[in-house]
XYZ file of C-alpha atoms in Angstrom:
769
model
C 0.040 0.182 0.020
C 1.392 3.147 -0.966
C 2.000 6.443 1.059
C -0.352 8.229 -1.115
C -3.217 5.632 -0.440
C -2.405 5.970 3.277
C -2.727 9.440 3.011
C -5.827 9.170 1.186
C -7.367 7.177 3.860
C -6.196 9.375 6.690
C -7.979 12.503 4.929
C -10.991 10.885 4.824
C -10.891 10.453 8.538
C -12.168 13.370 11.162
C -9.277 14.620 12.866
C -8.873 13.747 16.627
C -9.304 17.603 17.619
C -12.172 18.208 15.046
C -14.142 15.265 16.607
C -16.301 16.749 18.990
C -17.720 19.399 16.738
C -18.177 16.732 14.284
C -20.652 14.922 16.645
C -22.206 17.939 17.603
C -22.927 18.549 13.952
C -24.180 14.997 13.157
C -26.662 14.958 16.143
C -28.707 17.678 15.063
C -31.709 17.012 13.129
C -31.041 19.335 10.268
C -28.453 20.026 7.750
C -27.421 23.338 6.981
C -26.220 25.356 4.055
C -24.885 28.841 3.772
C -26.290 30.627 0.344
C -26.382 33.769 -1.567
C -29.748 35.581 -1.215
C -30.744 35.521 -4.684
C -30.792 31.545 -4.347
C -33.529 31.446 -1.408
C -36.159 30.828 -3.531
C -34.762 27.976 -5.233
C -33.683 26.703 -2.318
C -37.183 27.301 -0.563
C -38.930 25.213 -3.613
C -36.800 22.449 -2.960
C -37.845 22.250 0.603
C -35.151 24.101 2.481
C -36.111 27.035 5.153
C -34.377 30.018 6.453
C -32.439 29.267 9.652
C -30.583 32.299 10.130
C -29.930 35.758 8.267
C -26.600 37.304 8.232
C -25.607 40.551 6.142
C -24.649 38.860 2.964
C -25.567 35.077 3.559
C -28.583 33.198 4.211
C -28.411 30.129 6.491
C -30.547 27.584 5.010
C -31.716 24.516 6.880
C -33.789 20.943 5.791
C -34.554 17.978 7.909
C -32.338 15.195 7.091
C -33.020 12.335 4.805
C -34.415 9.277 7.038
C -31.331 7.059 5.887
C -28.667 9.895 6.845
C -30.304 10.191 9.867
C -30.302 6.862 11.104
C -26.552 6.926 9.884
C -25.650 9.826 11.940
C -27.264 8.167 14.796
C -25.216 4.945 14.392
C -22.032 7.352 14.097
C -22.686 9.405 17.089
C -23.669 6.444 19.040
C -20.192 4.811 18.074
C -18.611 7.980 18.617
C -19.718 8.319 22.053
C -18.408 5.003 23.087
C -14.672 6.599 22.993
C -13.534 5.467 19.474
C -11.158 8.160 18.238
C -11.213 7.706 14.294
C -14.171 7.904 12.417
C -14.967 8.545 8.809
C -15.498 12.133 7.939
C -19.119 11.826 5.991
C -21.047 9.285 3.505
C -18.638 9.492 1.112
C -15.823 7.505 2.736
C -14.660 4.478 0.585
C -12.389 1.463 1.992
C -9.856 -0.155 0.011
C -10.009 -3.821 0.306
C -7.071 -4.419 -1.920
C -3.852 -3.005 -2.776
C -5.391 -2.216 -6.046
C -6.489 1.567 -5.173
C -9.642 1.265 -7.378
C -11.196 -1.486 -5.385
C -13.058 0.120 -2.691
C -16.093 -0.175 -0.687
C -18.314 2.559 0.476
C -18.893 2.256 4.409
C -21.581 4.129 6.292
C -19.611 4.350 9.721
C -15.799 3.557 10.253
C -14.581 3.701 13.638
C -11.462 2.715 15.374
C -9.048 2.955 18.118
C -6.131 1.267 19.606
C -7.692 -1.739 19.940
C -10.907 -1.751 17.720
C -12.027 -1.715 14.414
C -15.644 -1.461 13.540
C -17.442 -1.501 9.999
C -20.788 -0.567 10.062
C -23.516 -1.000 7.393
C -26.756 0.848 7.897
C -29.869 0.182 6.277
C -33.299 2.056 7.017
C -36.933 2.866 5.718
C -39.430 5.333 6.820
C -43.002 4.009 8.112
C -43.908 0.841 9.427
C -41.531 -2.167 10.085
C -41.061 -4.357 7.227
C -38.979 -7.464 6.036
C -36.068 -6.297 4.306
C -33.791 -8.760 1.356
C -30.482 -7.788 1.900
C -28.628 -10.945 0.160
C -26.443 -8.772 -1.907
C -25.342 -6.230 0.433
C -24.336 -8.789 3.190
C -22.876 -10.789 0.790
C -20.751 -7.576 -0.761
C -19.495 -7.142 2.901
C -18.612 -10.814 3.809
C -16.400 -11.282 0.438
C -14.559 -8.377 1.288
C -13.854 -9.086 5.061
C -10.500 -10.590 4.286
C -9.353 -7.925 1.761
C -10.398 -5.219 4.335
C -7.999 -7.137 7.209
C -5.111 -7.132 4.922
C -5.295 -3.111 4.144
C -5.505 -2.709 7.544
C -2.434 -4.152 8.565
C -1.186 -1.756 6.459
C -2.424 1.238 7.459
C -1.880 0.286 11.205
C 1.200 -1.787 10.833
C 2.008 -1.710 14.713
C -1.405 -2.597 16.366
C -3.053 -5.731 16.192
C -6.946 -4.698 16.181
C -9.950 -6.387 16.921
C -12.151 -5.815 13.980
C -15.911 -6.333 13.877
C -18.521 -6.041 11.058
C -21.769 -4.758 12.157
C -25.266 -4.527 10.028
C -27.303 -2.108 11.471
C -30.936 -1.930 10.454
C -33.748 0.654 11.622
C -37.522 -0.283 10.663
C -36.624 -3.390 9.309
C -36.709 -7.162 10.314
C -34.386 -10.009 8.678
C -35.408 -12.931 6.808
C -34.138 -16.136 8.083
C -31.880 -16.874 5.086
C -30.363 -13.020 5.790
C -29.822 -14.200 9.550
C -27.724 -17.200 8.125
C -25.681 -14.991 5.905
C -24.990 -13.017 8.720
C -24.147 -15.562 10.988
C -22.224 -17.267 8.295
C -20.338 -14.407 7.657
C -19.679 -13.533 11.102
C -21.785 -10.274 10.791
C -23.469 -8.958 13.994
C -26.704 -7.348 13.453
C -27.754 -4.443 15.541
C -31.568 -3.101 14.962
C -32.446 0.307 16.077
C -33.432 -1.174 19.493
C -29.750 -2.136 20.165
C -28.630 1.187 19.063
C -30.692 3.067 21.435
C -29.733 0.789 23.956
C -25.995 1.800 23.503
C -27.075 5.096 23.474
C -28.947 5.391 26.477
C -25.925 3.449 28.136
C -23.442 6.038 26.965
C -25.788 8.836 28.480
C -25.714 6.922 31.584
C -22.279 5.646 31.901
C -19.992 7.951 29.451
C -16.994 6.187 28.092
C -17.198 3.311 30.458
C -20.612 1.821 28.157
C -17.674 1.131 25.841
C -17.283 -2.055 28.067
C -20.564 -3.427 27.419
C -20.094 -3.146 23.920
C -16.593 -4.537 23.778
C -18.388 -7.533 25.736
C -20.877 -7.926 23.368
C -18.615 -7.687 20.203
C -15.534 -9.356 21.751
C -16.868 -12.496 24.430
C -14.110 -14.465 25.337
C -11.394 -12.530 23.528
C -8.156 -11.992 25.648
C -7.307 -8.457 27.358
C -3.793 -8.990 27.182
C -2.668 -5.939 29.361
C -5.102 -6.734 32.287
C -3.363 -7.247 35.515
C -5.611 -10.391 36.823
C -3.852 -11.359 39.892
C -6.031 -10.537 43.261
C -5.866 -11.968 46.771
C -8.758 -13.839 47.821
C -10.252 -16.102 50.191
C -12.229 -19.458 48.864
C -15.436 -20.975 50.230
C -18.156 -22.807 49.959
C -22.144 -21.722 49.943
C -25.217 -23.168 48.854
C -23.313 -26.026 47.294
C -21.328 -23.790 45.385
C -17.710 -22.715 45.446
C -17.168 -18.688 45.610
C -14.239 -16.198 46.225
C -14.394 -13.497 48.664
C -11.958 -10.463 47.360
C -11.267 -6.951 47.239
C -10.600 -5.061 43.423
C -10.246 -2.022 41.821
C -13.435 -0.948 39.955
C -11.472 -0.149 36.983
C -10.027 -3.618 36.573
C -13.871 -5.187 37.271
C -15.109 -2.758 34.758
C -12.943 -4.413 31.916
C -14.222 -7.969 32.495
C -17.380 -7.164 33.806
C -20.961 -7.237 32.065
C -24.446 -6.495 32.986
C -27.058 -8.835 31.402
C -29.661 -5.691 30.771
C -33.308 -7.234 29.493
C -32.888 -5.746 26.114
C -32.267 -6.692 22.281
C -28.749 -6.255 22.606
C -28.643 -9.349 25.257
C -31.069 -11.389 23.676
C -28.855 -14.395 22.435
C -27.636 -14.323 26.239
C -31.086 -14.734 27.771
C -32.089 -15.264 30.181
C -31.223 -11.986 31.261
C -32.181 -9.930 34.527
C -30.822 -6.577 35.283
C -32.715 -3.311 34.969
C -30.605 -0.354 32.763
C -28.943 1.403 34.775
C -30.308 4.781 36.201
C -28.441 7.894 35.964
C -29.407 9.770 38.847
C -28.700 7.110 40.848
C -25.616 6.542 39.347
C -24.481 10.292 39.801
C -25.458 10.074 43.236
C -22.966 6.843 43.887
C -20.184 8.987 42.081
C -20.964 11.865 44.265
C -21.051 9.814 47.439
C -17.773 8.236 46.854
C -16.275 11.395 45.854
C -17.073 12.993 49.019
C -15.416 9.968 50.910
C -18.250 7.623 51.019
C -17.636 3.948 50.684
C -20.079 0.726 50.469
C -19.274 -1.917 52.616
C -21.461 -4.561 51.127
C -20.280 -7.030 48.473
C -21.014 -6.762 44.738
C -22.054 -10.110 43.456
C -20.591 -11.612 40.427
C -20.483 -15.136 38.189
C -16.977 -15.560 36.799
C -17.535 -17.423 33.483
C -14.540 -19.757 32.916
C -16.097 -21.269 29.706
C -15.750 -24.499 31.972
C -11.571 -24.305 32.488
C -10.480 -24.806 35.819
C -9.946 -21.227 37.307
C -6.520 -20.915 39.053
C -6.290 -20.296 42.763
C -2.945 -20.817 44.245
C -3.092 -21.153 47.896
C -1.260 -19.536 50.208
C 1.612 -21.521 52.332
C -0.330 -20.548 55.557
C -3.807 -21.711 56.115
C -5.977 -22.207 59.321
C -6.610 -25.332 60.235
C -9.858 -27.402 60.383
C -11.295 -24.123 58.546
C -13.264 -24.561 54.924
C -11.857 -21.589 53.750
C -8.558 -21.198 52.013
C -6.535 -18.105 51.578
C -4.506 -17.573 48.157
C -4.140 -15.749 44.788
C -7.232 -15.746 42.448
C -6.153 -15.248 38.525
C -8.876 -14.014 37.045
C -9.960 -14.242 33.392
C -7.914 -11.927 31.259
C -11.520 -11.761 28.930
C -13.868 -9.132 28.001
C -17.542 -10.598 29.300
C -16.078 -12.967 31.633
C -17.924 -11.420 34.960
C -21.311 -11.159 35.001
C -22.683 -8.572 37.345
C -25.310 -9.905 39.284
C -26.041 -7.245 41.991
C -24.376 -4.069 42.699
C -24.222 -2.756 38.899
C -24.820 0.987 40.344
C -22.102 0.777 42.805
C -19.292 -0.841 40.348
C -20.357 1.859 37.673
C -20.665 4.677 39.950
C -16.814 4.624 39.901
C -16.556 4.560 35.804
C -16.228 8.465 35.629
C -14.525 9.144 38.993
C -10.779 9.474 39.829
C -11.395 6.799 42.502
C -11.686 3.982 39.868
C -8.155 2.773 40.488
C -7.419 4.377 43.878
C -10.217 2.112 46.256
C -11.253 -1.320 45.784
C -14.382 -2.794 46.408
C -15.489 -6.077 48.152
C -16.517 -8.819 46.083
C -18.266 -12.343 46.164
C -17.719 -14.323 42.861
C -19.328 -17.653 42.106
C -18.060 -19.527 39.441
C -20.060 -20.876 36.376
C -23.118 -20.147 37.843
C -26.253 -21.742 35.089
C -27.932 -18.532 34.301
C -31.112 -19.404 35.365
C -29.561 -19.823 38.892
C -28.064 -16.042 38.264
C -31.855 -14.976 37.796
C -32.933 -16.673 40.885
C -30.047 -15.184 42.975
C -30.875 -12.169 41.529
C -34.595 -12.048 42.433
C -33.773 -13.358 46.145
C -31.263 -10.317 46.649
C -33.809 -7.810 45.022
C -36.901 -9.133 46.650
C -35.452 -8.802 50.081
C -34.439 -5.461 49.809
C -36.347 -3.900 47.117
C -39.427 -5.248 45.366
C -38.972 -6.490 41.960
C -41.968 -4.967 39.789
C -44.551 -7.389 38.734
C -44.044 -6.913 34.948
C -39.928 -7.470 35.581
C -41.297 -10.717 37.588
C -43.332 -11.836 34.660
C -40.336 -10.904 32.383
C -37.840 -12.672 34.273
C -40.198 -15.763 34.627
C -40.537 -16.292 31.353
C -36.346 -17.749 31.486
C -36.552 -19.193 34.777
C -39.440 -21.550 34.221
C -39.174 -22.722 30.854
C -37.492 -25.925 31.567
C -39.532 -26.499 34.886
C -40.293 -30.115 36.024
C -43.795 -28.571 36.869
C -45.824 -28.396 33.849
C -47.927 -25.467 35.208
C -44.859 -23.419 35.441
C -43.490 -24.585 32.218
C -46.798 -23.031 30.099
C -46.880 -20.098 32.463
C -43.055 -19.524 31.044
C -44.455 -20.170 27.522
C -47.354 -17.778 27.722
C -45.177 -15.066 29.302
C -42.330 -15.331 26.760
C -44.792 -15.063 23.730
C -46.418 -11.881 25.469
C -42.808 -10.652 25.862
C -41.775 -11.418 22.401
C -45.151 -10.199 20.802
C -43.550 -6.668 22.439
C -40.312 -7.082 21.410
C -40.062 -8.459 17.758
C -40.009 -6.160 14.993
C -42.315 -7.993 12.499
C -44.950 -8.043 15.720
C -48.039 -5.541 15.327
C -47.522 -5.383 18.919
C -44.042 -3.972 18.608
C -43.067 -1.353 21.221
C -46.553 -1.516 22.579
C -46.181 -3.931 25.501
C -44.328 -3.001 28.815
C -41.489 -5.295 28.570
C -39.323 -5.454 31.945
C -39.151 -1.987 33.158
C -39.733 -0.054 30.004
C -41.820 3.069 31.223
C -45.783 2.775 30.258
C -46.908 5.323 27.713
C -49.953 6.224 25.750
C -49.324 3.833 23.434
C -46.905 1.485 25.014
C -49.624 0.801 27.573
C -50.380 -3.311 27.028
C -48.826 -5.366 30.077
C -47.506 -8.954 29.835
C -49.959 -9.589 32.816
C -53.025 -8.906 30.366
C -51.687 -10.946 27.592
C -51.013 -13.730 29.926
C -54.496 -13.700 31.366
C -55.993 -13.770 27.742
C -53.767 -17.067 27.195
C -55.195 -18.357 30.549
C -58.419 -17.846 29.589
C -58.000 -19.156 26.144
C -58.399 -22.763 24.799
C -54.859 -22.222 22.819
C -52.346 -24.273 25.351
C -54.870 -26.446 27.711
C -54.937 -27.111 31.419
C -52.473 -28.922 33.526
C -51.774 -30.210 36.758
C -47.903 -30.358 38.461
C -47.190 -33.772 36.588
C -50.074 -34.453 33.832
C -52.396 -32.576 31.349
C -55.774 -32.086 32.332
C -57.181 -30.645 28.917
C -55.358 -30.595 25.450
C -54.797 -27.191 24.174
C -55.564 -26.478 20.248
C -52.011 -25.348 19.855
C -49.871 -27.026 22.376
C -47.525 -29.916 21.033
C -46.565 -31.453 24.234
C -43.403 -29.288 24.540
C -42.738 -25.322 25.039
C -40.241 -24.985 21.787
C -42.647 -26.807 19.718
C -45.639 -25.148 20.606
C -43.884 -21.737 20.469
C -42.982 -22.206 17.121
C -46.073 -23.324 15.947
C -48.499 -20.774 18.053
C -46.369 -17.388 17.871
C -46.692 -16.741 13.930
C -50.446 -17.633 14.230
C -51.158 -15.056 16.980
C -48.754 -12.356 14.901
C -51.002 -12.925 12.092
C -54.378 -12.701 13.879
C -53.202 -9.461 15.312
C -51.839 -8.161 11.837
C -55.122 -8.545 10.437
C -56.718 -6.295 12.820
C -53.820 -3.789 12.814
C -53.686 -3.764 9.083
C -57.457 -3.039 8.551
C -58.311 -0.675 11.583
C -54.707 0.941 11.667
C -55.686 4.651 12.688
C -57.641 2.982 15.979
C -54.920 0.551 16.266
C -52.405 3.536 16.708
C -54.308 5.314 19.028
C -53.496 3.071 22.180
C -54.786 4.609 25.292
C -54.930 8.074 24.144
C -58.277 9.734 25.047
C -60.614 7.541 22.227
C -58.480 4.642 21.999
C -60.319 1.721 22.687
C -58.475 -1.018 20.459
C -55.017 -1.814 21.310
C -55.484 -1.694 25.408
C -55.049 -3.946 27.616
C -59.151 -5.120 27.721
C -59.040 -5.048 23.934
C -55.857 -7.031 23.452
C -57.129 -9.585 25.892
C -60.422 -9.803 24.494
C -59.112 -10.193 20.877
C -56.882 -13.176 22.366
C -59.980 -14.828 23.826
C -62.044 -14.372 20.790
C -59.296 -15.702 18.312
C -59.467 -18.768 20.603
C -63.072 -19.216 19.976
C -62.531 -19.142 16.228
C -60.247 -21.726 16.281
C -62.452 -24.074 18.531
C -65.225 -23.520 16.077
C -63.161 -24.620 12.728
C -61.410 -27.058 14.984
C -64.935 -28.813 15.957
C -66.143 -28.310 12.006
C -62.910 -30.402 11.222
C -62.212 -27.411 9.100
C -58.379 -27.085 10.556
C -56.254 -29.021 12.731
C -54.209 -26.244 14.458
C -51.384 -28.415 15.300
C -50.380 -29.740 12.060
C -51.896 -27.530 9.343
C -49.666 -24.700 7.962
C -50.219 -21.102 9.220
C -51.189 -19.756 5.969
C -54.052 -22.234 5.768
C -55.120 -21.555 9.544
C -55.329 -17.924 9.063
C -57.166 -18.052 5.643
C -59.883 -20.114 7.436
C -59.632 -17.924 10.491
C -60.218 -14.615 8.405
C -63.710 -15.446 7.362
C -64.541 -15.178 11.287
C -62.311 -12.226 11.686
C -63.759 -9.693 9.353
C -66.877 -9.112 11.016
C -64.623 -7.941 13.879
C -62.990 -5.701 11.391
C -66.509 -4.345 9.884
C -67.579 -4.055 13.630
C -64.748 -2.050 14.872
C -65.333 0.551 11.978
C -68.637 0.856 12.584
C -68.587 1.776 16.136
C -70.411 4.947 17.630
C -68.866 7.081 19.889
C -70.774 5.853 22.887
C -69.763 2.537 22.017
C -66.110 3.317 21.537
C -66.573 5.089 25.173
C -68.507 1.703 26.346
C -65.520 -0.466 25.442
C -62.711 1.854 26.407
C -63.976 2.073 29.877
C -64.254 -2.136 29.948
C -62.337 -2.396 33.577
C -62.334 -5.099 36.229
C -63.027 -8.841 35.362
C -66.773 -7.920 34.229
C -65.809 -5.220 31.941
C -63.292 -7.261 29.726
C -65.798 -9.904 29.883
C -68.242 -7.855 28.518
C -65.815 -6.726 25.655
C -64.980 -10.491 24.921
C -68.469 -11.347 24.857
C -69.130 -8.250 22.539
C -66.770 -9.680 20.109
C -68.262 -13.042 20.126
C -71.737 -11.371 19.340
C -70.278 -9.405 16.550
C -69.122 -12.332 14.547
C -72.271 -14.384 15.420
C -74.567 -11.422 14.061
C -72.601 -12.006 10.715
C -71.553 -15.808 10.716
C -74.616 -17.337 12.858
C -73.111 -20.905 12.835
C -70.300 -19.165 15.589
C -71.939 -20.108 18.756
C -69.135 -20.071 21.260
C -70.254 -21.885 24.772
C -71.971 -19.614 27.133
C -72.257 -16.899 24.628
C -76.046 -16.958 24.432
C -76.674 -17.543 27.884
C -74.615 -14.575 29.033
C -76.482 -12.245 26.491
C -79.943 -13.807 27.927
C -78.817 -13.211 31.140
C -77.736 -9.852 30.661
C -80.731 -8.703 28.857
C -82.930 -9.825 31.747
C -80.968 -7.730 34.204
C -82.088 -4.569 33.729
C -85.142 -4.781 30.685
C -87.909 -5.649 32.572
C -87.397 -2.707 34.905
C -86.283 -0.717 31.956
C -89.720 -1.293 30.141
C -91.829 -0.444 33.040
C -90.039 2.763 33.560
C -90.249 4.066 29.557
C -93.674 2.829 29.695
C -94.306 5.179 32.920
C -92.269 8.044 31.520
C -94.490 7.783 28.132
C -97.902 8.143 30.351
C -96.485 10.807 32.399
C -95.659 12.982 29.256
C -98.647 12.029 27.658
C -101.112 13.725 30.221
C -98.793 16.071 31.510
C -98.045 17.693 28.157
C -101.926 17.640 27.515
C -102.592 19.248 30.405
C -99.918 22.116 30.408
C -101.065 22.669 26.528
C -104.486 23.031 27.499
C -103.819 25.716 30.375
C -101.517 27.728 27.651
C -103.984 27.120 24.740
C -107.034 26.577 25.386
C -109.875 24.672 23.738
C -107.891 24.769 20.520
C -104.801 23.240 22.366
C -104.168 20.502 19.870
C -104.068 22.547 16.806
C -102.563 25.589 18.521
C -99.798 23.983 20.451
C -98.413 21.397 18.143
C -96.505 21.866 15.212
C -98.011 20.660 11.962
C -95.857 18.129 10.780
C -96.279 16.094 14.268
C -100.142 17.296 14.150
C -100.416 15.390 10.561
C -98.066 12.586 11.502
C -100.396 11.751 14.590
C -103.618 12.344 12.831
C -101.932 9.661 10.024
C -100.933 7.144 12.538
C -104.620 7.402 14.361
C -106.254 7.116 11.261
C -103.935 3.720 10.053
C -104.652 2.170 13.665
C -108.194 3.112 13.535
C -108.770 1.666 9.948
C -107.194 -1.816 10.974
C -109.645 -1.610 14.676
C -112.002 -4.648 14.659
C -113.765 -2.749 17.735
C -114.628 0.893 18.789
C -112.715 0.015 21.871
C -109.572 -0.514 20.123
C -110.165 2.967 18.480
C -107.071 5.700 19.446
C -107.199 9.477 19.324
C -104.652 11.170 17.297
C -102.926 12.368 21.046
C -102.303 8.624 21.571
C -100.101 8.029 18.838
C -97.121 10.354 19.717
C -93.467 9.419 19.927
C -91.415 10.508 22.664
C -89.232 12.708 19.969
C -92.737 14.411 19.050
C -93.124 15.615 22.655
C -89.863 17.650 21.879
C -90.781 19.126 18.849
C -93.917 20.147 20.775
C -92.134 21.135 24.044
C -89.744 23.514 21.872
C -92.625 24.941 19.271
C -93.269 28.487 19.663
C -93.838 30.217 22.863
C -94.483 26.783 24.582
C -91.043 26.398 25.857
C -90.377 29.458 27.328
C -94.060 30.109 28.873
C -94.384 26.311 30.038
C -91.999 23.547 29.438
C -88.755 25.233 30.139
C -88.862 25.203 33.808
C -90.349 21.732 34.063
C -88.590 20.001 31.576
C -84.938 21.160 32.166
C -82.752 18.609 34.036
C -81.752 19.825 37.556
C -77.802 21.102 36.642
C -78.598 22.104 32.933
C -80.254 25.413 33.869
C -77.093 27.071 31.988
C -75.952 24.632 29.691
C -75.030 26.138 26.350
C -77.235 25.534 23.338
C -80.556 26.907 24.535
C -83.812 24.813 24.126
C -81.977 21.998 22.000
C -79.712 21.275 24.266
C -81.887 21.559 27.524
C -84.274 18.596 25.729
C -81.343 16.796 24.355
C -82.327 14.026 27.019
C -85.551 13.296 25.221
C -83.538 12.072 21.893
C -81.494 9.851 24.326
C -84.624 8.319 26.036
C -86.170 8.067 22.177
C -83.321 5.930 21.390
C -83.509 3.828 24.334
C -87.031 3.060 23.930
C -86.965 2.517 20.184
C -83.596 0.151 21.218
C -85.878 -1.502 23.788
C -88.815 -2.322 21.584
C -86.078 -3.978 19.346
C -84.939 -6.735 21.631
C -82.204 -4.282 22.803
C -80.132 -5.073 26.063
C -80.568 -2.372 28.327
C -76.854 -1.151 29.231
C -76.049 -0.418 33.175
C -75.585 3.318 32.191
C -79.054 3.369 30.221
C -80.661 1.869 33.112
C -79.178 4.725 35.693
C -80.440 7.362 33.075
C -83.784 5.723 33.276
C -83.723 5.862 37.001
C -82.820 9.397 37.132
C -85.363 10.304 34.532
C -87.960 8.282 37.029
C -87.250 10.225 40.159
C -86.562 13.706 38.551
C -90.304 13.762 36.474
C -92.301 11.193 38.009
C -91.835 10.631 41.666
C -91.289 14.774 42.023
C -94.462 15.121 40.578
C -96.095 12.914 43.236
C -94.409 14.559 46.055
C -95.405 17.879 44.650
C -99.073 16.780 44.797
């Protein structure tokens, strides 16, 4: 490689002294350009806007294109982890041969004295979708060896560890692409992993680098590490452990915190909560003010099943189970997992005391990951309660291979719930609060609600500790096979709802959101189970053996009525679904979905549905019928009396709008024509509807002189909208009355409304008399 080629390489790298300003520039959401004033109109036509006006120049700005913004996000994240040599811009080209014409464009190049990273970025704006990256991956993979050769020429005196990373945003990978990455030794970082390292850098500063290096170079040597420490060997709970005191800086290099996130997904089960910046800062201030923590940090040393060297001292205490000596820690990245005490350890990361103090440590050796989880939960439940959502997340790992079948299936349900929230391909991606992710109006669904939906479904069956009580439609005898069969199905079901009701789906728990909320998701899970039960009963499908495509094709016929139902809901119905609180409310939401399918697909009759609605109807209907009849009789008599007082003998013509007068006469004529006896005949006044009373009350001088005082509901005397607003309750009464006479089930709030009217109009009238 010629000097000219080397110089060309370094010219495309940001000078170290300019790194801070470049980071600041790349973190901005806009790109900026200085122009002459006469160019302003052209720039504005191209989407630019004025940022600042100077004496002879204008500075224009424009939002970065989506792909550029993602590349800058990755670049600044890596820069924040302490890499000092990074590419200047998007035009960086890396030679992969000594032939200067053979180069590859690289989105992010980062290097320091120990590590070099090549990062290819791919992003798409909008909803997550599957990508096809065969050519891109093969282009990078096929040139890896060439890159290594060129790097040895550029950095002849350094032995770098080199990693290739494929970073994506809003893409999920196909299985063939995942295999290609693995075959070429290329790591995949999705946007969630990028965000993790971004957040970690904000919290830890440059010490976050150790988490990245531990992830990239697990098991690789740290040659410069002084790994000898005095220690005591002991036995506890059937485990060998070592107690020692160590400089925080040393432990930071080999330590790794198993935070629950996508960055550590392959290391599941993981258990730690993300480090809190405020707590970290308080630890650092405490230490620098002379404070100390006498309690030990708990770690697990991973030796990859090799024997850990411990040289016993010549001086030992007779008859003691403990031994003193010198322990040789592994000189490797990610060889010590921090089980408890991450804040205490990382509180030293940016402190001058990281190599001046020592901290007490208890180190277990080669604990199974599940044993680490148990130990973490025991420590934290005895000190500070582990939040329920985090316990659920941990139990999905802890109980997966339990000897207790009930616990096994519990873990299966929790794992599916968690993955629905964490997999980019899932319609519920980032809508479920996993671990300690904060709840928002959109990320509002709990793992517990999804598990309850599964508990009340027939997907997995019922179990005792050692046996199956009743088989589930998708249960295949073990968690792994059941997961592989069921997860694509439940994703597809939710996709049918999301894709057809996207606007409603995206509302979450916002003011009028009623669909992608806990009650809605639980009820959808239960009704999906009802659909599968029906199809299986009719021998249309066999969920355990048929392909997911076939199952979804058959299920879609019964999901379609749900889509129609949701898209046609009135404002009141939306509100009622949103307020489905408690077991009773969620049960009603689920039964409502069953009923919506049944009305379009009469053959769909889940167990208990008809009885539920029959019982529900009987709860309020009988008394409601009686109150409506009483209200109609009251209004008929009271209106006639008041109209006679106001208008005299000609009250029916003078006090009633012509349209009401004509319609009443027509209805009376029709009824009398059909009457078989004189006793069956009616008067026009007998043929009024409730809505007719409203028209009469608001007609002419009727309202101001007679009806306003009596027929304005208490508390609505000053309501805006005049007589129309003050008589709106008659519209609601008319609607319930009409629904009622068509086999409608009176709702609890409607029953309360009728009771209120009855108490206000009739009982008050009786008391006044």
